[in-house]
Structure formats: structure tokens, C-alpha cells
Coordinates of C-alpha atoms and ligand atoms in Angstrom, one line a residue:
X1 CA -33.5 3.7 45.6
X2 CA -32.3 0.4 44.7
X3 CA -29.3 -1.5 46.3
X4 CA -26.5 -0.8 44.0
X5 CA -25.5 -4.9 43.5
X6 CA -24.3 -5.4 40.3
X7 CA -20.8 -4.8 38.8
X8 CA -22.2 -4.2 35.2
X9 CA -25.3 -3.9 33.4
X10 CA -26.0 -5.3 29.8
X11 CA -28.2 -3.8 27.9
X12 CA -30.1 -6.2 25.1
X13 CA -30.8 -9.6 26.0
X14 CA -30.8 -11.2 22.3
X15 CA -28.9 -14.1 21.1
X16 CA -25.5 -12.5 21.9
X17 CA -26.7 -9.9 24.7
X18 CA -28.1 -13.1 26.9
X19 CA -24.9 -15.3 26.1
X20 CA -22.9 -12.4 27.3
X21 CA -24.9 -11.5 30.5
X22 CA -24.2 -15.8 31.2
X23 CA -20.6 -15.4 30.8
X24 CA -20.2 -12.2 32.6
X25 CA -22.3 -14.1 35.5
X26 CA -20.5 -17.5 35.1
X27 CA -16.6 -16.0 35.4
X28 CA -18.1 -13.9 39.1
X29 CA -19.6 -10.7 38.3
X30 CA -23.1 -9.5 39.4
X31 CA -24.6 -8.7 36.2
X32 CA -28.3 -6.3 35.7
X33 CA -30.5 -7.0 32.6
X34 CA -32.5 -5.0 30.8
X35 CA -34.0 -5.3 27.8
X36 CA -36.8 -3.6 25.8
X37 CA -39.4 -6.4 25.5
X38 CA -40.6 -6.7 29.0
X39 CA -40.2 -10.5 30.1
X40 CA -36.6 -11.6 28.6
X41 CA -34.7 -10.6 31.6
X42 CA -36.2 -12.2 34.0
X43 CA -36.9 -15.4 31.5
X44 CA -32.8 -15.5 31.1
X45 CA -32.3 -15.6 34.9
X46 CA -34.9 -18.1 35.5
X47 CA -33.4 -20.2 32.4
X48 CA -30.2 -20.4 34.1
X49 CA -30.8 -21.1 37.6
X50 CA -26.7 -22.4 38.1
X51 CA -26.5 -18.1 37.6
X52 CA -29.5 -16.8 38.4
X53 CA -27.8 -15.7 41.9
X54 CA -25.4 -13.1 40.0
X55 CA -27.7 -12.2 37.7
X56 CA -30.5 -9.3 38.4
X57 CA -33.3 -8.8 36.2
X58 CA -34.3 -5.2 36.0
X59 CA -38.1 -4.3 34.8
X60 CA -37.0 -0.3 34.5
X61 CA -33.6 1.3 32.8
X62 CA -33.9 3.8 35.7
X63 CA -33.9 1.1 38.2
X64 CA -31.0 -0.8 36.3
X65 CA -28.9 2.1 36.2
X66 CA -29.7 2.4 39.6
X67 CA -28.4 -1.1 40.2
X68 CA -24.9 -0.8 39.2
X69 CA -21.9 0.1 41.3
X70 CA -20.3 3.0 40.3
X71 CA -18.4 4.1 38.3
X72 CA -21.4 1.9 36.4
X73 CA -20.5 -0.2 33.3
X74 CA -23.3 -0.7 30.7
X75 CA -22.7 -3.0 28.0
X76 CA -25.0 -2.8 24.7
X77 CA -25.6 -5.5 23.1
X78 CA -28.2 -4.2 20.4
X79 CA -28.5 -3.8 17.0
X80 CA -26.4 -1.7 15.2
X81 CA -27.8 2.0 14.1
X82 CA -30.4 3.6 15.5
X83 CA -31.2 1.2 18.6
X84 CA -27.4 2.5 19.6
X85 CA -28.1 5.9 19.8
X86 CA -31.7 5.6 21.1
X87 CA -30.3 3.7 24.1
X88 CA -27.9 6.4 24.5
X89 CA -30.0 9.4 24.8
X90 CA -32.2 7.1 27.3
X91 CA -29.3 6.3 29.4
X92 CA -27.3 9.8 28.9
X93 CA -29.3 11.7 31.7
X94 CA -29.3 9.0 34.5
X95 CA -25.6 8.5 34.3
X96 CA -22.7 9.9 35.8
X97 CA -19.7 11.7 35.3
X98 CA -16.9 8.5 34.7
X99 CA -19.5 6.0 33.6
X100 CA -18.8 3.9 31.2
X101 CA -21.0 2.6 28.4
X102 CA -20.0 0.2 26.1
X103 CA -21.6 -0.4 22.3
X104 CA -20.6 -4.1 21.7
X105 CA -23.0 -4.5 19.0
X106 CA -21.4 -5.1 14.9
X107 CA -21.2 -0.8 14.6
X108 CA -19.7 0.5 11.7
X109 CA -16.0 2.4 13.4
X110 CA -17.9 5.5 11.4
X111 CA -20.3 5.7 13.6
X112 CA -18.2 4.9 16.8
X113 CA -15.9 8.2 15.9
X114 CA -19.1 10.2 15.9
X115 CA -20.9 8.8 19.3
X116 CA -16.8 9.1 21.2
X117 CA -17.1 12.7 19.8
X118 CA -20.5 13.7 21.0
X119 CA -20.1 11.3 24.5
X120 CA -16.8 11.2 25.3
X121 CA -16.3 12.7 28.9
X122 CA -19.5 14.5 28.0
X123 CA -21.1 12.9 31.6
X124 CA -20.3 9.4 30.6
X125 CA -17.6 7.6 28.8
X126 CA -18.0 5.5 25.7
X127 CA -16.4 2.6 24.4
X128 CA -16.9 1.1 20.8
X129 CA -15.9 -2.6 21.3
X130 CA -15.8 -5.8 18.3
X131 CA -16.8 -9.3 20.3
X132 CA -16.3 -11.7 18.1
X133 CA -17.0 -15.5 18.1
X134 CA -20.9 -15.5 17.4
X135 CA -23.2 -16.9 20.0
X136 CA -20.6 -19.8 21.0
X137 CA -18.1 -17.7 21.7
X138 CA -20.2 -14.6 23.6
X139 CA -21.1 -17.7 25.6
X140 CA -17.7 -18.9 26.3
X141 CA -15.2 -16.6 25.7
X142 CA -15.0 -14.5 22.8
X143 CA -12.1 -12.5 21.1
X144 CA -13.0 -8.9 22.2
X145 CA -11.1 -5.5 20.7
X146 CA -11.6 -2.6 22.6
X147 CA -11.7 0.9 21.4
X148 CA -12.1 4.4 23.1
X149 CA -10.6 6.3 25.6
X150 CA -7.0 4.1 27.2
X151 CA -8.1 5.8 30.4
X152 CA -11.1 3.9 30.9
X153 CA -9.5 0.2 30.0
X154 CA -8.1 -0.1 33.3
X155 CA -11.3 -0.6 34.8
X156 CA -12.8 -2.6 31.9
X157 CA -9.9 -5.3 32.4
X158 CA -10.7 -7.2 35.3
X159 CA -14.4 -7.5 33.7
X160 CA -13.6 -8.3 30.1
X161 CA -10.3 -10.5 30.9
X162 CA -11.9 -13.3 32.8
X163 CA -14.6 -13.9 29.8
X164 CA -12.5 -13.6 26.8
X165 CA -11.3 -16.5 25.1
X166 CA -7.8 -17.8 26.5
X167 CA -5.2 -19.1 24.2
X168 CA -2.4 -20.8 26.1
X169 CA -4.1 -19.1 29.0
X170 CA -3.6 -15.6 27.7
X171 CA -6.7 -13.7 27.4
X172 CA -7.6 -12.6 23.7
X173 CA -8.9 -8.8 24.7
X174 CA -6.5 -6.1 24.3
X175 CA -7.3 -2.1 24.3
X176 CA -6.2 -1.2 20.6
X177 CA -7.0 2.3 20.3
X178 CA -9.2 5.3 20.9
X179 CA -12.6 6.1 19.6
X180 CA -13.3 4.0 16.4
X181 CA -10.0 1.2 16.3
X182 CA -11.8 -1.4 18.3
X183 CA -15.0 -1.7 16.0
X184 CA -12.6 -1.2 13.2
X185 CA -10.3 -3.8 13.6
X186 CA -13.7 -5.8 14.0
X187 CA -14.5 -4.9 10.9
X188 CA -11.2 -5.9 8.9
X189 CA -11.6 -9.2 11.3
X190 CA -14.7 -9.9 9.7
X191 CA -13.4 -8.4 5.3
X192 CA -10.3 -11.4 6.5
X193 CA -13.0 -14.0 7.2
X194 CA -14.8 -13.5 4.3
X195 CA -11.4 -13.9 2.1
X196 CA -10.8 -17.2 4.4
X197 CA -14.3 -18.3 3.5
X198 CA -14.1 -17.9 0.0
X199 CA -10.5 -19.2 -0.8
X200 CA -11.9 -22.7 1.4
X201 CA -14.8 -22.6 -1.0
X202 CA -13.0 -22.1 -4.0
X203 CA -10.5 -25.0 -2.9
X204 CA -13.7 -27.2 -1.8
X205 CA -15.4 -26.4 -5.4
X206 CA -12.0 -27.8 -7.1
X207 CA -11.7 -30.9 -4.9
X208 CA -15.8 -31.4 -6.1
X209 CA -15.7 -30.0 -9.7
X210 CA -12.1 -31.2 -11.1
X211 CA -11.3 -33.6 -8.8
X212 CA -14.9 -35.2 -8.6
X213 CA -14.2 -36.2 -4.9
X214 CA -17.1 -37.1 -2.7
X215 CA -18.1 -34.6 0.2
X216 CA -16.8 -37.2 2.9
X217 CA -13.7 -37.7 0.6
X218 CA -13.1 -34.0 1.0
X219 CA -13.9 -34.2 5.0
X220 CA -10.9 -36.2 5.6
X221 CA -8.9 -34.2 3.4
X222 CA -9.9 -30.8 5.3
X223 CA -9.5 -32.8 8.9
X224 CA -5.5 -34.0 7.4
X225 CA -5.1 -30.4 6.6
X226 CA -6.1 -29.2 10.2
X227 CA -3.6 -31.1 11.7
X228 CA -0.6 -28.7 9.8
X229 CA -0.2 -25.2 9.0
X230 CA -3.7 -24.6 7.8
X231 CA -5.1 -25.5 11.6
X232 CA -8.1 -23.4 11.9
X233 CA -11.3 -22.9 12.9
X234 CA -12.5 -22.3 9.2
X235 CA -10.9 -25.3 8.1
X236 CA -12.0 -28.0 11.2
X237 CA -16.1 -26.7 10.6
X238 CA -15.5 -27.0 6.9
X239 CA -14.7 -30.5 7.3
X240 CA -17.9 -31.1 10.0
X241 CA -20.0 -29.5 6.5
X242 CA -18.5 -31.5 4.8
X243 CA -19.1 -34.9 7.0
X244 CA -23.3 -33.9 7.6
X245 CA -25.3 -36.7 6.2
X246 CA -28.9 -35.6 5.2
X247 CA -31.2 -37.4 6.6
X248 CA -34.2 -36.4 4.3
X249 CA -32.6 -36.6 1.1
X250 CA -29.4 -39.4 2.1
X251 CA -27.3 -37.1 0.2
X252 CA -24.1 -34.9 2.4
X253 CA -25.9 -32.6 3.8
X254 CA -23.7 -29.9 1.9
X255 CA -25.5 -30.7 -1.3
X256 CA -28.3 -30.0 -0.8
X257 CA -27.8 -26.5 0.6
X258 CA -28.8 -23.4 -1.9
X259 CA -25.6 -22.0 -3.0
X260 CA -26.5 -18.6 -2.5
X261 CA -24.0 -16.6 0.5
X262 CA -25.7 -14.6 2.8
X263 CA -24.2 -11.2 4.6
X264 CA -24.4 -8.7 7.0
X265 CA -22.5 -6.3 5.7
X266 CA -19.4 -6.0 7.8
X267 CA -17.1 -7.7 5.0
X268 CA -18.4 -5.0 2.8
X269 CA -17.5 -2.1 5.3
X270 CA -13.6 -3.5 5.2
X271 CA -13.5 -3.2 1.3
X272 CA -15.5 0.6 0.9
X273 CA -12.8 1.2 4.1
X274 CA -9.7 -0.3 2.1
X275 CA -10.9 1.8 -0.6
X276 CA -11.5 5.2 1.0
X277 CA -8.1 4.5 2.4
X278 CA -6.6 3.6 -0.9
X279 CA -5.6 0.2 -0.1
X280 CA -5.9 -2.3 -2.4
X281 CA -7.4 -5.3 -1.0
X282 CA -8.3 -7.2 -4.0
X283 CA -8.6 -11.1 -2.1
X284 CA -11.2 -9.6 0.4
X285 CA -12.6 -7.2 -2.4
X286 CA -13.3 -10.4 -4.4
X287 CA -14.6 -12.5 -1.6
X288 CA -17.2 -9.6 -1.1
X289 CA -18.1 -9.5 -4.8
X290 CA -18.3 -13.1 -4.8
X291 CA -21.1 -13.4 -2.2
X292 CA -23.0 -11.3 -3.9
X293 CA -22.7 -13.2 -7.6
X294 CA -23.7 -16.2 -5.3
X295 CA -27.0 -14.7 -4.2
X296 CA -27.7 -14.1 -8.5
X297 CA -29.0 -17.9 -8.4
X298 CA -31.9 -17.5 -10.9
X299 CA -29.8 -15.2 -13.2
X300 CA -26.9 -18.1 -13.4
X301 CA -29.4 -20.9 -13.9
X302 CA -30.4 -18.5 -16.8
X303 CA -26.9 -18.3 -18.1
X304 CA -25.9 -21.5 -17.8
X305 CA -28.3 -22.6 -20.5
X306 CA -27.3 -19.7 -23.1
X307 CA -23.2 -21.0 -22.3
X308 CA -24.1 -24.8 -22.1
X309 CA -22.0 -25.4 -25.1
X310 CA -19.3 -24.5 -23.5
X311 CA -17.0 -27.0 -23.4
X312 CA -14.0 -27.0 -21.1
X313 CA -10.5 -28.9 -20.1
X314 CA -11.8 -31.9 -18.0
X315 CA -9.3 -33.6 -16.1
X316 CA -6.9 -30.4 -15.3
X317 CA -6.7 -31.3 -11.7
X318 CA -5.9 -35.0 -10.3
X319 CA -7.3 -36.3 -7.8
X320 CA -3.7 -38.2 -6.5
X321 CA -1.9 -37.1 -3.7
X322 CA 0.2 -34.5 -4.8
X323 CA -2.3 -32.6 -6.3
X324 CA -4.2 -32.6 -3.3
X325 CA -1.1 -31.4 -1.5
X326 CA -0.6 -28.9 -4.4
X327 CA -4.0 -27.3 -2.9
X328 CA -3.0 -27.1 0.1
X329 CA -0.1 -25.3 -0.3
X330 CA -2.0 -22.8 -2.8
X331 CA -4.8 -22.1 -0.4
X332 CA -2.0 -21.3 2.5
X333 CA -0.1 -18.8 0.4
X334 CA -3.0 -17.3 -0.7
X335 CA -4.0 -17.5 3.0
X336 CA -0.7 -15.3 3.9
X337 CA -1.5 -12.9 0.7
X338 CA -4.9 -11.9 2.2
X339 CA -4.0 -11.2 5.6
X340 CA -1.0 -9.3 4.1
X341 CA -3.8 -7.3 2.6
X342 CA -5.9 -7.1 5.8
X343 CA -3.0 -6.1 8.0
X344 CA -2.3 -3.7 4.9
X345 CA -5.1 -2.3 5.4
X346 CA -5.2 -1.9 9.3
X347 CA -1.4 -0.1 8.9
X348 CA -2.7 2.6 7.0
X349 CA -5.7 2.9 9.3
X350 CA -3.6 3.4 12.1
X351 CA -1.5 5.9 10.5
X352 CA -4.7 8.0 9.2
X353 CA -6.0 7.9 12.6
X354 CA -3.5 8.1 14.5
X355 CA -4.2 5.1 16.4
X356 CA -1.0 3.5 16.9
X357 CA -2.5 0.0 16.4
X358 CA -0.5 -2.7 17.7
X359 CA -0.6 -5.0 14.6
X360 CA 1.1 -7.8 16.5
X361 CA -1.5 -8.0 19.4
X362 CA -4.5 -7.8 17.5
X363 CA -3.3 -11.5 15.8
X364 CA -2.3 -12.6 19.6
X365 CA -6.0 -11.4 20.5
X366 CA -7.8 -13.4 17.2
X367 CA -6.1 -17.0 18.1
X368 CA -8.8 -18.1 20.0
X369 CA -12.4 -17.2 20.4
X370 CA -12.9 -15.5 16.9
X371 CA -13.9 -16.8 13.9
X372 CA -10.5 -16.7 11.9
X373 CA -8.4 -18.4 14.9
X374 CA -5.7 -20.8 13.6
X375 CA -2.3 -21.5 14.7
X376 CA -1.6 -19.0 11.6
X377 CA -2.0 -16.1 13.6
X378 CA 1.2 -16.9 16.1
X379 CA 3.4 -16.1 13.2
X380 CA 2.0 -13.1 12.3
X381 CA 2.3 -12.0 16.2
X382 CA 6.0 -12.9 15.8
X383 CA 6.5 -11.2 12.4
X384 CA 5.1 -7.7 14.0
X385 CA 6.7 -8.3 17.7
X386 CA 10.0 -9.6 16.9
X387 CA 11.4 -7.8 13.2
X388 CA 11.9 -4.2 12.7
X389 CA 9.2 -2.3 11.0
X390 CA 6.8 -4.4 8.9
X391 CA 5.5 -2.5 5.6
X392 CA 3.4 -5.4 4.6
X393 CA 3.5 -9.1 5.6
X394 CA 4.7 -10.2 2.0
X395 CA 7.8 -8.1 3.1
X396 CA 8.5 -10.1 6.2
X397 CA 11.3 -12.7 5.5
X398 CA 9.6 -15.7 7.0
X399 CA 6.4 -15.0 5.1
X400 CA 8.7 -14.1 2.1
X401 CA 9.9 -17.3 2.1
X402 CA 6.7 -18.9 2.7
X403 CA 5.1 -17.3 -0.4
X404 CA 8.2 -17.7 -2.4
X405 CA 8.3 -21.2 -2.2
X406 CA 4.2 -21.8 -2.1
X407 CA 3.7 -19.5 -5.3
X408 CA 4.5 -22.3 -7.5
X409 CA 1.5 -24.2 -6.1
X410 CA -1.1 -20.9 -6.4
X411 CA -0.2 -20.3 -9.7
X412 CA -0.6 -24.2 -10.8
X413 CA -4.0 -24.2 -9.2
X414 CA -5.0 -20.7 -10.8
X415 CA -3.9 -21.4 -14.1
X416 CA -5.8 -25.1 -14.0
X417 CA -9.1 -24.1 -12.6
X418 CA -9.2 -21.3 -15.4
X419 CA -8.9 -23.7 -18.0
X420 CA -11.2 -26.1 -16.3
X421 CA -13.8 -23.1 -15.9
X422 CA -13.6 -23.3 -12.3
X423 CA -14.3 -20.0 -11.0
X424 CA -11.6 -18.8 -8.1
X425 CA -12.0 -15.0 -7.8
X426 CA -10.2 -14.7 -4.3
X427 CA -7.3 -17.2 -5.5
X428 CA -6.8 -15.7 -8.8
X429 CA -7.1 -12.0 -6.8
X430 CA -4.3 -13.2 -4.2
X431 CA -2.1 -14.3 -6.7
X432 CA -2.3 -10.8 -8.9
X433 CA -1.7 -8.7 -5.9
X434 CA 1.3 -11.1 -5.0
X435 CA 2.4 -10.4 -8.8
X436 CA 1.8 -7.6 -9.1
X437 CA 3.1 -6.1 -5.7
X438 CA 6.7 -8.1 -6.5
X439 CA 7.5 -6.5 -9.9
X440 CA 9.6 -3.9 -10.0
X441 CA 8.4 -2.1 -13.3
X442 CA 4.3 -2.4 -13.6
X443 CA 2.1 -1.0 -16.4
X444 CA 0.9 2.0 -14.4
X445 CA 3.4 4.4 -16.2
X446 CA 1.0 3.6 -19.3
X447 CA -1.9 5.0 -17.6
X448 CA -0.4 7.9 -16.5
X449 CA 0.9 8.5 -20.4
X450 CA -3.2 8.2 -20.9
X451 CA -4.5 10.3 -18.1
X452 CA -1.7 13.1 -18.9
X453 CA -3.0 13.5 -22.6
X454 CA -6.7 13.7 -22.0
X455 CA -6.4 15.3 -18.3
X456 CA -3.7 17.1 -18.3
X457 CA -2.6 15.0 -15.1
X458 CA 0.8 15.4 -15.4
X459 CA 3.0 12.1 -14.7
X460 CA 6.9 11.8 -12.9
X461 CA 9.7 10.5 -14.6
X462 CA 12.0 8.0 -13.8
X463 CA 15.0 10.1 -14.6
X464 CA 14.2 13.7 -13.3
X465 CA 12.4 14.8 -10.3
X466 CA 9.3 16.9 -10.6
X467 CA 6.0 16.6 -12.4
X468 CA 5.7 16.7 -16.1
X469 CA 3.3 17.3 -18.5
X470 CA 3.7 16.4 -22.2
X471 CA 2.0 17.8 -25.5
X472 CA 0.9 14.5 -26.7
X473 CA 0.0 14.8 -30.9
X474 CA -4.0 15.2 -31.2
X475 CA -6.1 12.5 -31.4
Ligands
NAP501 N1 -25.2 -13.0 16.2 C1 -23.9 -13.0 16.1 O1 -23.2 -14.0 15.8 C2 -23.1 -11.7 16.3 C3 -21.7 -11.8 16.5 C4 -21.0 -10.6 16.8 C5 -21.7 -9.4 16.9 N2 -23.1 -9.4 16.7 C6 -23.7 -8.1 16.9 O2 -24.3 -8.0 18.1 C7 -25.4 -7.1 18.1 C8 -26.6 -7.9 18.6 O3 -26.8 -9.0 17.8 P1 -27.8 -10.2 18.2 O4 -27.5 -11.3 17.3 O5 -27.8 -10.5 19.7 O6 -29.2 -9.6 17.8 P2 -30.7 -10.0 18.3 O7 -30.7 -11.4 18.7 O8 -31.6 -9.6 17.1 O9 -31.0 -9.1 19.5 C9 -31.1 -7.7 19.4 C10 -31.3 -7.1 20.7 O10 -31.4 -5.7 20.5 C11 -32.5 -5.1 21.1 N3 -33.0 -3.9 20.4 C12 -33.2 -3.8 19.1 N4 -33.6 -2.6 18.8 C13 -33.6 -1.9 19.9 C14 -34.0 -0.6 20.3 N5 -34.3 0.3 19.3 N6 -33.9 -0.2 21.6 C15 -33.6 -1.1 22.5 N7 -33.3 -2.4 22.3 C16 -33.3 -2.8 21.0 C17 -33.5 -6.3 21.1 O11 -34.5 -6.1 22.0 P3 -36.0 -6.7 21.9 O12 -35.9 -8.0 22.5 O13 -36.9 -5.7 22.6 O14 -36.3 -6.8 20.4 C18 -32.6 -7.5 21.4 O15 -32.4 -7.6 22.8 C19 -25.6 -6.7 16.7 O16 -24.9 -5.5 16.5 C20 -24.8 -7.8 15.9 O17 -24.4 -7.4 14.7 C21 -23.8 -10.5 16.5

């Protein structure tokens, strides 16, 4: 039997598997490898000899298991679906009562409800966990949101704490919740970064198309902006885009790059999840839809041509000062209108799940290591940590304030870029939830008149209690 040496085992040596297994090793722990193609293990160890003392290749899952201290930790790092569940029927009869084995991979929460069900204190105990950060941040400290059974955290923490990312020296890792919450707040993580993404390219395509700025003119402007209230990660590598030269062509690199948006999926899951939860979540809803227009290329060069006539306000946008500080101020109330919709969202998952999620931890936990950190997220902590209860961002009086006084800007920008022909779905999308979530008296009670006469739905009434049905005259 082999010498039980390590403190954990990862499971899955790709890109984010092999930056994980470095980090775990780096911040003190003995860590096994495994991984499915023969070879990569012991290739990772010899690539890193500054680690290769705390790190143990394994050449058998039996004699990894057999490697790990007990209770054994196993974390996954595979792809989502089927290689999840393949590894854990493998791994299910060579583990022990009070083992732990974590899925780290991009899993849809779905799916993490479903394994906690059929593993859960069923010989070992399984943990659905969101890393995010990419391969930077599995590297060097990633912003990690645990799921699964609270019992089991305790002796995750000492292992997860010392490679998270550290903001202010506060680790970003927190426990949020059993079975699925950790994957799923993952998930909402990734529908916000899309929404980010696409209101900083709806600004940049402004700044190019109205304001006809150059792509290092637009660098500087992003850098100025990262020094204030839009400080963020999003906003500093948009500028570093922005700056690439192109060596082949001499052109910024940025234009010459397909505009066509790739994705993985996991924005997508956060708007069907909105949806199924019936949350409207129209900034990250458009965001998604907007990646996918993107990836139409050869249908829009069609169209273009039958629309070239087309002939639209030049000129809307300045390219002075205060117009570029009226985008700035647009793009961060929008900003707060997404993540009012993302936090939305995550409120009445908690309720349907009865997960409890602490909404101000989970924006502690994203300010560094994850792809949407920015200084942003502090105020967010404070709005949940420090008010009564929040119903939705917009509600909170220091982001009502924000948005009261930024609205001016998002609606200027909006109303500009339409006449211009500027496409900006997620702008346009933040500032109709904004309006339409402020009015008192909206135009639902119309639909209602329409689904009552050809349903039978019935409707309320403003001045009576009780459902109603009317006899509209025939149509
Ligand atoms: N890349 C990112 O920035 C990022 C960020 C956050 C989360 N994630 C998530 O992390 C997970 C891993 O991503 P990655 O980028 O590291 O992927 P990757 O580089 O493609 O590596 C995939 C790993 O999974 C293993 N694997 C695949 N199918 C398997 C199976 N049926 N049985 C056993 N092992 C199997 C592969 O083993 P072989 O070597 O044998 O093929 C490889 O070690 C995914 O869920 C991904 O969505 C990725």
C-alpha cells in the first residue's frame, strides 16, 4: 500500500487542473496527480522542479487514492458533463466514509443538485465548487465559491484559504450554500461578466463609430477611467486591447480581430436560470443574445449591403471631454443596473432553494481573483452588510442616488447611439429595466385586459381585492 503523503489529490491536469495542483503545492500542501492521459502528471512535476517536492505524480487512481491522508480530498478539475460523473463512479468504491470530492470544473448547479443527491454522505461527500479567474488566477489565487454540505467546509478551509485570491489580505473563498449555490453563483458570476463585457463594447464601439477615436485614443481613455469608480479588471485589459500594436498588419491589434464573440455557455445558463426563476434580467439576457448576433458575421456582411442606403445622424456623439465623461457615467449606471439584475437574480435563488445566500459576501469574495473584480464590488458588500433588507440594488439609497443622478448620462448616450445607428442592446436593456422597474403605473394592466378576453385569465383590480373576469364584447 502506498505512503499516505499528500493532503489532497487533483484529479485532471489540464490548463486549469495543472495551475491548480501548482498553487495548492506553492501555498504548502502535498498535492497527488492524476490524470487520464498517462504522462501529464509526472510532466507537471518535472516542469516545476521549485514544486516538484510537494507534488506526487500518481500513474494509478487506486494508488492516488491510496496516497491521500484521510479524510482524502479530491479535487476535479475536468470537463464538465460526463467526465464528472465518470470520475465519480471510478473513485466512488475506493473512497471512504467522510471523504470529500470536489467538482471544480464550470458544472451547470443542475447537475451539482443531482450528484449532492446521489453522493452526499452516500460513502463520500461532494462538493460543487465555481474557481474563477481563468488560468492566471487558478495559478495564483483565484476567487473560489463553495457549495455542498457546511459540515465539510471546515476542513476545506485551511486548503482553499491560502490559494484564493487576497483582497486587502482577506481571502476571496467563502462557503455560500449547500448542494448547487456554489456552481450557481458561478454561473450568475460568469451571465454579470458577459453584461460587463458587452456594455464596455458597446461604449468602445461609440468611442470608434461616433466619436471616430483611434484605438490608442480610446486606451488612454479606458486607463483614465480605471483610475475612478469604473476600476476594474474588465476595464484595465480593455485598455491593454486597445494599446496592442499588430505587427503584421501595423494596424491596433484590435482591428484586425474577427468580430465574432465566442462562448461557453455559462452566460447562457444565468439567463434560461433568470428565466425559470422569473427574473427578468434583460442587460445579461441581451449581452447573451448579442454574442450570438456577433457570431452571424456572413449574414450581417449580407445585410449590410441590402441596408447600405441607410443613411444615419453623423456627428451625434462629440468626441470633447464632456462627452467622453458623459460615457463614463452611462456605462457605470448601467454597470449598477446589471448587477442589480444579477444580485436579483441570486435573491430569488436563494429563496427558491433555500439557500440563505449571503449576497454581501459573495461581492467581498469576487474583488479579487475573478474576472468581474473592481473596486465596484466593496459597495455592494456594504449595501447588503450594513442596510436592512435589500430587495434589489436599485432600492439601496446609495445606489439610488447613484442611478438617479447617472440616468441622465444613460439616457443621453441611448437616445444618441440610436439615432446614430449604433447598436447598444445591453445599454439600451439596462436603461428599460431601470424605467421600467421605477414607474409606478406600467402597461401590464393592458395585457392582462388581452389575456382575460381570449384566455379567460382573469386579472385584479386596483380597487377591489380578488380576481376578476370580465365579458369583453366579441371580437
Ligand atoms: N479554462 C478556464 O479559463 C476555466 C476557468 C474556470 C473554469 N474552467 C472549467 O474547468 C474545467 C477544466 O477546464 P480546463 O480549461 O482545464 O480544460 P482542459 O484543459 O481541456 O482539461 C480537461 C481535463 O479534463 C480531463 N478529462 C476530460 N474528460 C475526461 C474524462 N472523461 N475522464 C477523465 N478525465 C477527463 C482531461 O484529461 P486528458 O488529459 O486525458 O484529456 C484534462 O486533464 C472545465 O469545467 C472548465 O469549464 C475553466
Amino acid at each position: 500500500m502506498a505512503e499516505k503523503i499528500a493532503d489532497l489529490g487533483v484529479v485532471g491536469l489540464g490548463t486549469m487542473g495543472a495551475m491548480l495542483a501548482l498553487n495548492f503545492a506553492e501555498k504548502g500542501s502535498e498535492v497527488a496527480l492524476f490524470n487520464r492521459t498517462p504522462g501529464k502528471a509526472e510532466k507537471l512535476a518535472a516542469e516545476n522542479p521549485e514544486l516538484a517536492e510537494r507534488l506526487h505524480p500518481q500513474t494509478s487512481i487506486e494508488g492516488f487514492v491510496a496516497s491521500l491522508r484521510s479524510p482524502r480530498v479530491i479535487v476535479l478539475m475536468v470537463n464538465a458533463g460526463t467526465a464528472v460523473d465518470e470520475q465519480l463512479e471510478v473513485l466512488a468504491p475506493l473512497l471512504d466514509k467522510g471523504d470529500i470530492v470536489i467538482d471544480a470544473g464550470n458544472t451547470d448547479f443542475n447537475d451539482t443538485v443531482v450528484r449532492n443527491r446521489r453522493w452526499d454522505n452516500h460513502g463520500f461527500h461532494f462538493v460543487g465548487m465555481g474557481v474563477s479567474g481563468g488560468e492566471l488566477g487558478a495559478r495564483h489565487g483565484p476567487s473560489i465559491m463553495v457549495g455542498g454540505d457546511q459540515r465539510v467546509w471546515s476542513r476545506l478551509k485551511p486548503l482553499l484559504e491560502p490559494i484564493s485570491a487576497k483582497y486587502d489580505g482577506s481571502p476571496c473563498v467563502a462557503w455560500l450554500g449547500p448542494d448547487g449555490a456554489g456552481h450557481f453563483v458561478k454561473t450568475i458570476h460568469n451571465g454579470i461578466e458577459y453584461a460587463d463585457m458587452q456594455m464596455i463594447a458597446e461604449i468602445y464601439s461609440i468611442m470608434r463609430d461616433g466619436m471616430k477615436l483611434s484605438a490608442s485614443q480610446m486606451a488612454d481613455i479606458f486607463r483614465d477611467w480605471n483610475e475612478r469608480g469604473l476600476s476594474s479588471y474588465l476595464i484595465e485589459i480593455s485598455a491593454t486591447v486597445l494599446a496592442e500594436p499588430d505587427s503584421k498588419s501595423g494596424k491596433p491589434l484590435v482591428d484586425v480581430i474577427v468580430d465574432e464573440a465566442g462562448q461557453k455557455g455559462t452566460g447562457r445558463w444565468s439567463v434560461i436560470e433568470a428565466q425559470k426563476l422569473g427574473i427578468g434580467a434583460t442587460t445579461l439576457e441581451a449581452a447573451v443574445s448579442a454574442r450570438s448576433l456577433s457570431s452571424l458575421r456572413k449574414e450581417r456582411l449580407v445585410t449590410g449591403k441590402i441596408y447600405y442606403d441607410i443613411i444615419l445622424t453623423d456627428g451625434a456623439f462629440g468626441a470633447d471631454q464632456a462627452s467622453v465623461a458623459e460615457l463614463e457615467a452611462a456605462l457605470e449606471t448601467a454597470k449598477i443596473i446589471a448587477y442589480a439584475q444579477g444580485y436579483a437574480i441570486m435573491s430569488a435563488a436563494s429563496r427558491e432553494y433555500n439557500w440563505d445566500l449571503p449576497l454581501g459576501e459573495i461581492a467581498r469574495i469576487w474583488r479579487a481573483g475573478c474576472i468581474i473584480r473592481s473596486v465596484f464590488l466593496k459597495d455592494i458588500t456594504q449595501a447588503y452588510e450594513t442596510g436592512g433588507e435589500v430587495v434589489n440594488l436599485l432600492q439601496e439609497h446609495s445606489f439610488a442616488k447613484r442611478v438617479s443622478e447617472g440616468q441622465h448620462a444613460l439616457r443621453s448616450v441611448v437616445a444618441k447611439a440610436v439615432n446614430a445607428g449604433i447598436p447598444v442592446p445591453a445599454l439600451s436593456a439596462s436603461l428599460a429595466y431601470f424605467d421600467d422597474y421605477r414607474r409606478e403605473r406600467g402597461s401590464a394592466n393592458l395585457i392582462q385586459g388581452q389575456r382575460d378576453l381570449f384566455g379567460a385569465h382573469t386579472f385584479r383590480r386596483l380597487d377591489s381585492d380578488g380576481t376578476f373576469h370580465h365579458q369583453w364584447p366579441a371580437v
